[in-house]
Amino acid sequence: MQGLLLKSLTREGIEIDIPMIDQYNHKSEFLNGIKWTTLQQVFTQIVGIVGLIVMTFLVTPDVFGVVAIATVWLGFFLLIQDFGIREHLVKDKEMLENTKREYFGVLVVGATISLVVYTLFGLVYIEIYSNLEHLSYALILLALLIIVRPLVIFYEGMRIREHDFKFIAINNIQSSALSNILGVTLAYLGYAIEAVIIKFLSGHVLMMAGYVFFSKERVAPAFNKSVWKKIWLFALNL
């Protein structure tokens, strides 16, 4: 493809053509990313707020309190579970097929460790808050998020690498909409604790399902100790 050309004069007065196709493509991809990311953020925030307002009329505050206690440590585990791998997937320009599998393997190991530690914290929580009904039930259901998170991180990273911001936005928007609809429906039917948990959990599960189902490839995890050091050094420099 010939692309765009910029006319320029050298010091000798000779006119030459400088290709600008790369600059044009980068600018186009940047603007496209901003457009779809903004649309995604605005829509998901509006839907989330509306869903939460509706559920406050259907669910008692004590139910929200139980889920809030159950998710205190969950956010921390989800944060360390990423470990900068999504960014590494995007920035690794020389990625080989086996490297993808090794990155995914790191995510799987990280999820396993997080799940074990989360379970131990959960047992302590259940002992401390033994008077709270449904707490153990909430902890068990929310643990599913740690399991599905590696798939979301990996496949979303691959989509960002391909600059497929449109798919990411649509997948996030429909997942947010469906999770809020499920939550409100369950709350209306009288399943209060399930409604709050499903509203929080199902969005991630639906995102994972969308990424995996529409993915162009299936990746099995591979394990290589040298990759751990590489990712660790990368994460420290983020």
PDB file of C-alpha atoms in Angstrom:
ATOM      1  CA  MET A   1       0.000   0.000   0.000  1.00  0.00           C
ATOM      2  CA  GLN A   2       1.444   3.331  -1.037  1.00  0.00           C
ATOM      3  CA  GLY A   3      -0.114   5.375   1.783  1.00  0.00           C
ATOM      4  CA  LEU A   4       0.067   9.104   2.432  1.00  0.00           C
ATOM      5  CA  LEU A   5       3.086  11.166   1.363  1.00  0.00           C
ATOM      6  CA  LEU A   6       4.655  14.305   2.799  1.00  0.00           C
ATOM      7  CA  LYS A   7       6.551  16.611   0.417  1.00  0.00           C
ATOM      8  CA  SER A   8       9.835  17.829   1.835  1.00  0.00           C
ATOM      9  CA  LEU A   9      12.880  19.754   0.550  1.00  0.00           C
ATOM     10  CA  THR A  10      16.398  18.675   1.383  1.00  0.00           C
ATOM     11  CA  ARG A  11      19.207  21.183   1.970  1.00  0.00           C
ATOM     12  CA  GLU A  12      20.169  20.729  -1.677  1.00  0.00           C
ATOM     13  CA  GLY A  13      16.674  21.777  -2.761  1.00  0.00           C
ATOM     14  CA  ILE A  14      15.656  18.314  -3.966  1.00  0.00           C
ATOM     15  CA  GLU A  15      12.005  17.474  -3.352  1.00  0.00           C
ATOM     16  CA  ILE A  16      11.404  14.019  -1.831  1.00  0.00           C
ATOM     17  CA  ASP A  17       8.351  12.052  -0.702  1.00  0.00           C
ATOM     18  CA  ILE A  18       8.159  10.918   2.933  1.00  0.00           C
ATOM     19  CA  PRO A  19       5.574   8.207   3.714  1.00  0.00           C
ATOM     20  CA  MET A  20       3.168   9.147   6.519  1.00  0.00           C
ATOM     21  CA  ILE A  21       1.006   6.032   6.576  1.00  0.00           C
ATOM     22  CA  ASP A  22       2.348   4.918   9.985  1.00  0.00           C
ATOM     23  CA  GLN A  23       1.614   8.288  11.570  1.00  0.00           C
ATOM     24  CA  TYR A  24      -1.873   8.281  10.083  1.00  0.00           C
ATOM     25  CA  ASN A  25      -2.601   4.735  11.294  1.00  0.00           C
ATOM     26  CA  HIS A  26      -1.357   5.458  14.819  1.00  0.00           C
ATOM     27  CA  LYS A  27      -3.523   8.566  15.056  1.00  0.00           C
ATOM     28  CA  SER A  28      -6.556   6.712  13.690  1.00  0.00           C
ATOM     29  CA  GLU A  29      -6.089   3.820  16.141  1.00  0.00           C
ATOM     30  CA  PHE A  30      -5.600   6.251  19.024  1.00  0.00           C
ATOM     31  CA  LEU A  31      -8.821   8.151  18.241  1.00  0.00           C
ATOM     32  CA  ASN A  32     -10.703   4.905  17.695  1.00  0.00           C
ATOM     33  CA  GLY A  33      -9.523   3.628  21.071  1.00  0.00           C
ATOM     34  CA  ILE A  34     -10.608   6.835  22.815  1.00  0.00           C
ATOM     35  CA  LYS A  35     -14.033   6.726  21.146  1.00  0.00           C
ATOM     36  CA  TRP A  36     -14.866   3.144  22.117  1.00  0.00           C
ATOM     37  CA  THR A  37     -13.315   3.351  25.589  1.00  0.00           C
ATOM     38  CA  THR A  38     -15.284   6.524  26.363  1.00  0.00           C
ATOM     39  CA  LEU A  39     -18.498   4.932  25.118  1.00  0.00           C
ATOM     40  CA  GLN A  40     -17.833   1.864  27.244  1.00  0.00           C
ATOM     41  CA  GLN A  41     -17.083   3.856  30.410  1.00  0.00           C
ATOM     42  CA  VAL A  42     -20.088   6.174  30.063  1.00  0.00           C
ATOM     43  CA  PHE A  43     -22.561   3.374  29.326  1.00  0.00           C
ATOM     44  CA  THR A  44     -21.346   0.970  32.025  1.00  0.00           C
ATOM     45  CA  GLN A  45     -21.306   3.727  34.659  1.00  0.00           C
ATOM     46  CA  ILE A  46     -24.844   4.837  33.817  1.00  0.00           C
ATOM     47  CA  VAL A  47     -26.185   1.273  33.750  1.00  0.00           C
ATOM     48  CA  GLY A  48     -24.390   0.423  36.998  1.00  0.00           C
ATOM     49  CA  ILE A  49     -25.762   3.476  38.827  1.00  0.00           C
ATOM     50  CA  VAL A  50     -29.312   2.888  37.571  1.00  0.00           C
ATOM     51  CA  GLY A  51     -29.138  -0.795  38.537  1.00  0.00           C
ATOM     52  CA  LEU A  52     -27.828   0.050  42.000  1.00  0.00           C
ATOM     53  CA  ILE A  53     -30.556   2.655  42.598  1.00  0.00           C
ATOM     54  CA  VAL A  54     -33.276   0.183  41.607  1.00  0.00           C
ATOM     55  CA  MET A  55     -31.808  -2.538  43.818  1.00  0.00           C
ATOM     56  CA  THR A  56     -31.724  -0.242  46.875  1.00  0.00           C
ATOM     57  CA  PHE A  57     -35.532  -0.305  46.783  1.00  0.00           C
ATOM     58  CA  LEU A  58     -35.595  -4.114  46.553  1.00  0.00           C
ATOM     59  CA  VAL A  59     -32.740  -5.214  48.839  1.00  0.00           C
ATOM     60  CA  THR A  60     -32.216  -4.390  52.516  1.00  0.00           C
ATOM     61  CA  PRO A  61     -28.988  -2.651  53.641  1.00  0.00           C
ATOM     62  CA  ASP A  62     -27.826  -5.654  55.692  1.00  0.00           C
ATOM     63  CA  VAL A  63     -27.551  -7.745  52.499  1.00  0.00           C
ATOM     64  CA  PHE A  64     -25.329  -5.123  50.888  1.00  0.00           C
ATOM     65  CA  GLY A  65     -23.278  -5.165  54.081  1.00  0.00           C
ATOM     66  CA  VAL A  66     -22.679  -8.915  53.892  1.00  0.00           C
ATOM     67  CA  VAL A  67     -21.451  -8.679  50.296  1.00  0.00           C
ATOM     68  CA  ALA A  68     -19.303  -5.643  51.151  1.00  0.00           C
ATOM     69  CA  ILE A  69     -17.583  -7.620  53.916  1.00  0.00           C
ATOM     70  CA  ALA A  70     -17.107 -10.574  51.560  1.00  0.00           C
ATOM     71  CA  THR A  71     -15.464  -8.376  48.917  1.00  0.00           C
ATOM     72  CA  VAL A  72     -13.090  -6.444  51.213  1.00  0.00           C
ATOM     73  CA  TRP A  73     -10.113  -8.664  50.344  1.00  0.00           C
ATOM     74  CA  LEU A  74     -11.350  -9.761  46.920  1.00  0.00           C
ATOM     75  CA  GLY A  75     -10.306  -6.495  45.246  1.00  0.00           C
ATOM     76  CA  PHE A  76      -6.773  -6.915  46.585  1.00  0.00           C
ATOM     77  CA  PHE A  77      -6.464 -10.440  45.179  1.00  0.00           C
ATOM     78  CA  LEU A  78      -7.777  -9.328  41.797  1.00  0.00           C
ATOM     79  CA  LEU A  79      -5.269  -6.479  41.753  1.00  0.00           C
ATOM     80  CA  ILE A  80      -2.197  -8.638  42.393  1.00  0.00           C
ATOM     81  CA  GLN A  81      -3.528 -11.376  40.130  1.00  0.00           C
ATOM     82  CA  ASP A  82      -3.046  -9.190  37.043  1.00  0.00           C
ATOM     83  CA  PHE A  83       0.648  -8.673  37.885  1.00  0.00           C
ATOM     84  CA  GLY A  84       1.126  -6.430  34.843  1.00  0.00           C
ATOM     85  CA  ILE A  85       0.576  -9.336  32.443  1.00  0.00           C
ATOM     86  CA  ARG A  86      -2.096  -7.533  30.437  1.00  0.00           C
ATOM     87  CA  GLU A  87       0.372  -4.691  29.767  1.00  0.00           C
ATOM     88  CA  HIS A  88       3.110  -7.217  28.999  1.00  0.00           C
ATOM     89  CA  LEU A  89       0.876  -8.911  26.416  1.00  0.00           C
ATOM     90  CA  VAL A  90       0.270  -5.571  24.729  1.00  0.00           C
ATOM     91  CA  LYS A  91       3.876  -4.339  24.736  1.00  0.00           C
ATOM     92  CA  ASP A  92       5.724  -7.561  23.873  1.00  0.00           C
ATOM     93  CA  LYS A  93       6.367  -6.943  20.172  1.00  0.00           C
ATOM     94  CA  GLU A  94       8.285 -10.185  19.648  1.00  0.00           C
ATOM     95  CA  MET A  95       5.711 -12.486  21.200  1.00  0.00           C
ATOM     96  CA  LEU A  96       5.830 -16.088  20.014  1.00  0.00           C
ATOM     97  CA  GLU A  97       3.042 -18.662  20.237  1.00  0.00           C
ATOM     98  CA  ASN A  98       4.736 -20.413  23.142  1.00  0.00           C
ATOM     99  CA  THR A  99       5.220 -17.090  24.942  1.00  0.00           C
ATOM    100  CA  LYS A 100       1.456 -16.565  24.974  1.00  0.00           C
ATOM    101  CA  ARG A 101       1.005 -19.933  26.643  1.00  0.00           C
ATOM    102  CA  GLU A 102       3.651 -19.093  29.236  1.00  0.00           C
ATOM    103  CA  TYR A 103       1.952 -15.786  30.080  1.00  0.00           C
ATOM    104  CA  PHE A 104      -1.330 -17.631  30.457  1.00  0.00           C
ATOM    105  CA  GLY A 105       0.420 -20.190  32.645  1.00  0.00           C
ATOM    106  CA  VAL A 106       1.576 -17.417  34.991  1.00  0.00           C
ATOM    107  CA  LEU A 107      -2.032 -16.210  35.248  1.00  0.00           C
ATOM    108  CA  VAL A 108      -3.268 -19.722  36.037  1.00  0.00           C
ATOM    109  CA  VAL A 109      -0.657 -20.222  38.773  1.00  0.00           C
ATOM    110  CA  GLY A 110      -1.408 -16.762  40.168  1.00  0.00           C
ATOM    111  CA  ALA A 111      -5.143 -17.526  40.226  1.00  0.00           C
ATOM    112  CA  THR A 112      -4.525 -20.821  42.027  1.00  0.00           C
ATOM    113  CA  ILE A 113      -2.391 -19.168  44.698  1.00  0.00           C
ATOM    114  CA  SER A 114      -4.902 -16.326  45.072  1.00  0.00           C
ATOM    115  CA  LEU A 115      -7.755 -18.797  45.444  1.00  0.00           C
ATOM    116  CA  VAL A 116      -5.948 -20.726  48.195  1.00  0.00           C
ATOM    117  CA  VAL A 117      -5.068 -17.554  50.143  1.00  0.00           C
ATOM    118  CA  TYR A 118      -8.577 -16.139  49.587  1.00  0.00           C
ATOM    119  CA  THR A 119     -10.045 -19.369  50.992  1.00  0.00           C
ATOM    120  CA  LEU A 120      -7.865 -19.095  54.117  1.00  0.00           C
ATOM    121  CA  PHE A 121      -8.944 -15.491  54.623  1.00  0.00           C
ATOM    122  CA  GLY A 122     -12.523 -16.599  54.051  1.00  0.00           C
ATOM    123  CA  LEU A 123     -12.311 -19.155  56.848  1.00  0.00           C
ATOM    124  CA  VAL A 124     -11.016 -16.461  59.193  1.00  0.00           C
ATOM    125  CA  TYR A 125     -13.789 -14.107  58.088  1.00  0.00           C
ATOM    126  CA  ILE A 126     -16.465 -16.717  58.689  1.00  0.00           C
ATOM    127  CA  GLU A 127     -15.096 -17.272  62.197  1.00  0.00           C
ATOM    128  CA  ILE A 128     -14.956 -13.538  62.986  1.00  0.00           C
ATOM    129  CA  TYR A 129     -18.362 -12.729  61.501  1.00  0.00           C
ATOM    130  CA  SER A 130     -20.092 -15.965  62.491  1.00  0.00           C
ATOM    131  CA  ASN A 131     -23.262 -14.025  63.284  1.00  0.00           C
ATOM    132  CA  LEU A 132     -23.665 -12.880  59.680  1.00  0.00           C
ATOM    133  CA  GLU A 133     -26.046 -15.050  57.705  1.00  0.00           C
ATOM    134  CA  HIS A 134     -25.082 -15.976  54.120  1.00  0.00           C
ATOM    135  CA  LEU A 135     -21.456 -14.796  54.504  1.00  0.00           C
ATOM    136  CA  SER A 136     -19.926 -18.188  53.675  1.00  0.00           C
ATOM    137  CA  TYR A 137     -22.344 -18.506  50.745  1.00  0.00           C
ATOM    138  CA  ALA A 138     -21.230 -15.090  49.417  1.00  0.00           C
ATOM    139  CA  LEU A 139     -17.540 -15.942  49.811  1.00  0.00           C
ATOM    140  CA  ILE A 140     -17.922 -19.188  47.860  1.00  0.00           C
ATOM    141  CA  LEU A 141     -19.741 -17.552  44.952  1.00  0.00           C
ATOM    142  CA  LEU A 142     -17.348 -14.610  44.774  1.00  0.00           C
ATOM    143  CA  ALA A 143     -14.395 -17.023  44.628  1.00  0.00           C
ATOM    144  CA  LEU A 144     -15.542 -17.815  41.073  1.00  0.00           C
ATOM    145  CA  LEU A 145     -14.297 -14.369  40.098  1.00  0.00           C
ATOM    146  CA  ILE A 146     -10.714 -15.368  40.919  1.00  0.00           C
ATOM    147  CA  ILE A 147     -11.124 -18.407  38.652  1.00  0.00           C
ATOM    148  CA  VAL A 148     -12.471 -16.571  35.589  1.00  0.00           C
ATOM    149  CA  ARG A 149     -10.217 -13.521  35.959  1.00  0.00           C
ATOM    150  CA  PRO A 150      -7.165 -15.037  34.164  1.00  0.00           C
ATOM    151  CA  LEU A 151      -9.199 -15.628  31.017  1.00  0.00           C
ATOM    152  CA  VAL A 152     -10.511 -12.050  31.033  1.00  0.00           C
ATOM    153  CA  ILE A 153      -7.008 -10.610  31.534  1.00  0.00           C
ATOM    154  CA  PHE A 154      -5.439 -12.776  28.838  1.00  0.00           C
ATOM    155  CA  TYR A 155      -8.031 -12.438  26.083  1.00  0.00           C
ATOM    156  CA  GLU A 156      -8.630  -8.744  26.747  1.00  0.00           C
ATOM    157  CA  GLY A 157      -4.878  -8.175  26.514  1.00  0.00           C
ATOM    158  CA  MET A 158      -4.810  -9.957  23.170  1.00  0.00           C
ATOM    159  CA  ARG A 159      -7.710  -7.840  21.891  1.00  0.00           C
ATOM    160  CA  ILE A 160      -5.917  -4.639  22.962  1.00  0.00           C
ATOM    161  CA  ARG A 161      -2.818  -5.917  21.183  1.00  0.00           C
ATOM    162  CA  GLU A 162      -4.901  -6.223  18.012  1.00  0.00           C
ATOM    163  CA  HIS A 163      -6.393  -2.727  18.605  1.00  0.00           C
ATOM    164  CA  ASP A 164      -9.870  -4.274  18.651  1.00  0.00           C
ATOM    165  CA  PHE A 165     -11.319  -1.629  20.978  1.00  0.00           C
ATOM    166  CA  LYS A 166     -14.758  -1.956  19.438  1.00  0.00           C
ATOM    167  CA  PHE A 167     -15.114  -5.598  20.510  1.00  0.00           C
ATOM    168  CA  ILE A 168     -13.802  -4.826  24.009  1.00  0.00           C
ATOM    169  CA  ALA A 169     -16.325  -1.999  24.430  1.00  0.00           C
ATOM    170  CA  ILE A 170     -19.285  -4.001  23.104  1.00  0.00           C
ATOM    171  CA  ASN A 171     -18.369  -7.019  25.216  1.00  0.00           C
ATOM    172  CA  ASN A 172     -18.087  -4.879  28.357  1.00  0.00           C
ATOM    173  CA  ILE A 173     -21.289  -2.962  27.645  1.00  0.00           C
ATOM    174  CA  GLN A 174     -23.449  -6.023  27.055  1.00  0.00           C
ATOM    175  CA  SER A 175     -21.920  -7.790  30.062  1.00  0.00           C
ATOM    176  CA  SER A 176     -22.683  -4.799  32.282  1.00  0.00           C
ATOM    177  CA  ALA A 177     -26.241  -4.508  30.983  1.00  0.00           C
ATOM    178  CA  LEU A 178     -27.004  -8.222  31.410  1.00  0.00           C
ATOM    179  CA  SER A 179     -25.458  -8.402  34.895  1.00  0.00           C
ATOM    180  CA  ASN A 180     -27.590  -5.497  36.081  1.00  0.00           C
ATOM    181  CA  ILE A 181     -30.721  -6.982  34.530  1.00  0.00           C
ATOM    182  CA  LEU A 182     -30.012 -10.315  36.242  1.00  0.00           C
ATOM    183  CA  GLY A 183     -29.386  -8.599  39.571  1.00  0.00           C
ATOM    184  CA  VAL A 184     -32.550  -6.514  39.478  1.00  0.00           C
ATOM    185  CA  THR A 185     -34.638  -9.503  38.342  1.00  0.00           C
ATOM    186  CA  LEU A 186     -33.393 -11.711  41.187  1.00  0.00           C
ATOM    187  CA  ALA A 187     -33.949  -8.896  43.695  1.00  0.00           C
ATOM    188  CA  TYR A 188     -37.503  -8.440  42.434  1.00  0.00           C
ATOM    189  CA  LEU A 189     -38.136 -12.180  42.810  1.00  0.00           C
ATOM    190  CA  GLY A 190     -36.967 -12.047  46.434  1.00  0.00           C
ATOM    191  CA  TYR A 191     -33.471 -13.548  46.096  1.00  0.00           C
ATOM    192  CA  ALA A 192     -31.724 -10.655  47.819  1.00  0.00           C
ATOM    193  CA  ILE A 193     -28.249 -12.029  48.567  1.00  0.00           C
ATOM    194  CA  GLU A 194     -28.073 -13.801  45.200  1.00  0.00           C
ATOM    195  CA  ALA A 195     -29.113 -10.603  43.428  1.00  0.00           C
ATOM    196  CA  VAL A 196     -26.263  -8.518  44.874  1.00  0.00           C
ATOM    197  CA  ILE A 197     -23.673 -11.251  44.284  1.00  0.00           C
ATOM    198  CA  ILE A 198     -24.818 -11.980  40.736  1.00  0.00           C
ATOM    199  CA  LYS A 199     -24.801  -8.268  39.878  1.00  0.00           C
ATOM    200  CA  PHE A 200     -21.184  -8.107  41.038  1.00  0.00           C
ATOM    201  CA  LEU A 201     -20.032 -11.454  39.633  1.00  0.00           C
ATOM    202  CA  SER A 202     -21.922 -12.100  36.418  1.00  0.00           C
ATOM    203  CA  GLY A 203     -20.450  -9.126  34.570  1.00  0.00           C
ATOM    204  CA  HIS A 204     -16.972 -10.687  34.790  1.00  0.00           C
ATOM    205  CA  VAL A 205     -18.277 -14.144  33.906  1.00  0.00           C
ATOM    206  CA  LEU A 206     -20.129 -12.792  30.868  1.00  0.00           C
ATOM    207  CA  MET A 207     -17.038 -10.850  29.764  1.00  0.00           C
ATOM    208  CA  MET A 208     -14.976 -14.023  30.013  1.00  0.00           C
ATOM    209  CA  ALA A 209     -17.570 -15.971  28.021  1.00  0.00           C
ATOM    210  CA  GLY A 210     -17.613 -13.311  25.302  1.00  0.00           C
ATOM    211  CA  TYR A 211     -13.835 -13.203  24.967  1.00  0.00           C
ATOM    212  CA  VAL A 212     -13.436 -16.981  24.896  1.00  0.00           C
ATOM    213  CA  PHE A 213     -16.393 -17.711  22.602  1.00  0.00           C
ATOM    214  CA  PHE A 214     -15.425 -15.119  19.989  1.00  0.00           C
ATOM    215  CA  SER A 215     -11.674 -15.648  20.283  1.00  0.00           C
ATOM    216  CA  LYS A 216      -9.738 -16.604  17.185  1.00  0.00           C
ATOM    217  CA  GLU A 217      -7.560 -19.001  19.162  1.00  0.00           C
ATOM    218  CA  ARG A 218      -7.539 -21.288  22.190  1.00  0.00           C
ATOM    219  CA  VAL A 219      -4.479 -21.146  24.405  1.00  0.00           C
ATOM    220  CA  ALA A 220      -3.433 -23.854  26.844  1.00  0.00           C
ATOM    221  CA  PRO A 221      -1.140 -22.801  29.711  1.00  0.00           C
ATOM    222  CA  ALA A 222       2.579 -23.565  29.625  1.00  0.00           C
ATOM    223  CA  PHE A 223       4.997 -23.170  32.507  1.00  0.00           C
ATOM    224  CA  ASN A 224       8.486 -21.719  32.324  1.00  0.00           C
ATOM    225  CA  LYS A 225      10.304 -20.403  35.401  1.00  0.00           C
ATOM    226  CA  SER A 226      12.358 -17.906  33.392  1.00  0.00           C
ATOM    227  CA  VAL A 227       9.160 -16.125  32.344  1.00  0.00           C
ATOM    228  CA  TRP A 228       8.324 -15.427  35.986  1.00  0.00           C
ATOM    229  CA  LYS A 229      11.474 -13.340  36.420  1.00  0.00           C
ATOM    230  CA  LYS A 230      10.818 -11.472  33.188  1.00  0.00           C
ATOM    231  CA  ILE A 231       7.247 -10.609  34.195  1.00  0.00           C
ATOM    232  CA  TRP A 232       8.275  -9.730  37.749  1.00  0.00           C
ATOM    233  CA  LEU A 233      10.879  -7.216  36.513  1.00  0.00           C
ATOM    234  CA  PHE A 234       8.366  -5.801  34.034  1.00  0.00           C
ATOM    235  CA  ALA A 235       5.685  -5.417  36.740  1.00  0.00           C
ATOM    236  CA  LEU A 236       8.098  -3.564  39.035  1.00  0.00           C
ATOM    237  CA  ASN A 237       8.762  -1.017  36.278  1.00  0.00           C
ATOM    238  CA  LEU A 238       5.107  -0.324  35.477  1.00  0.00           C
TER     239      LEU A 238
END
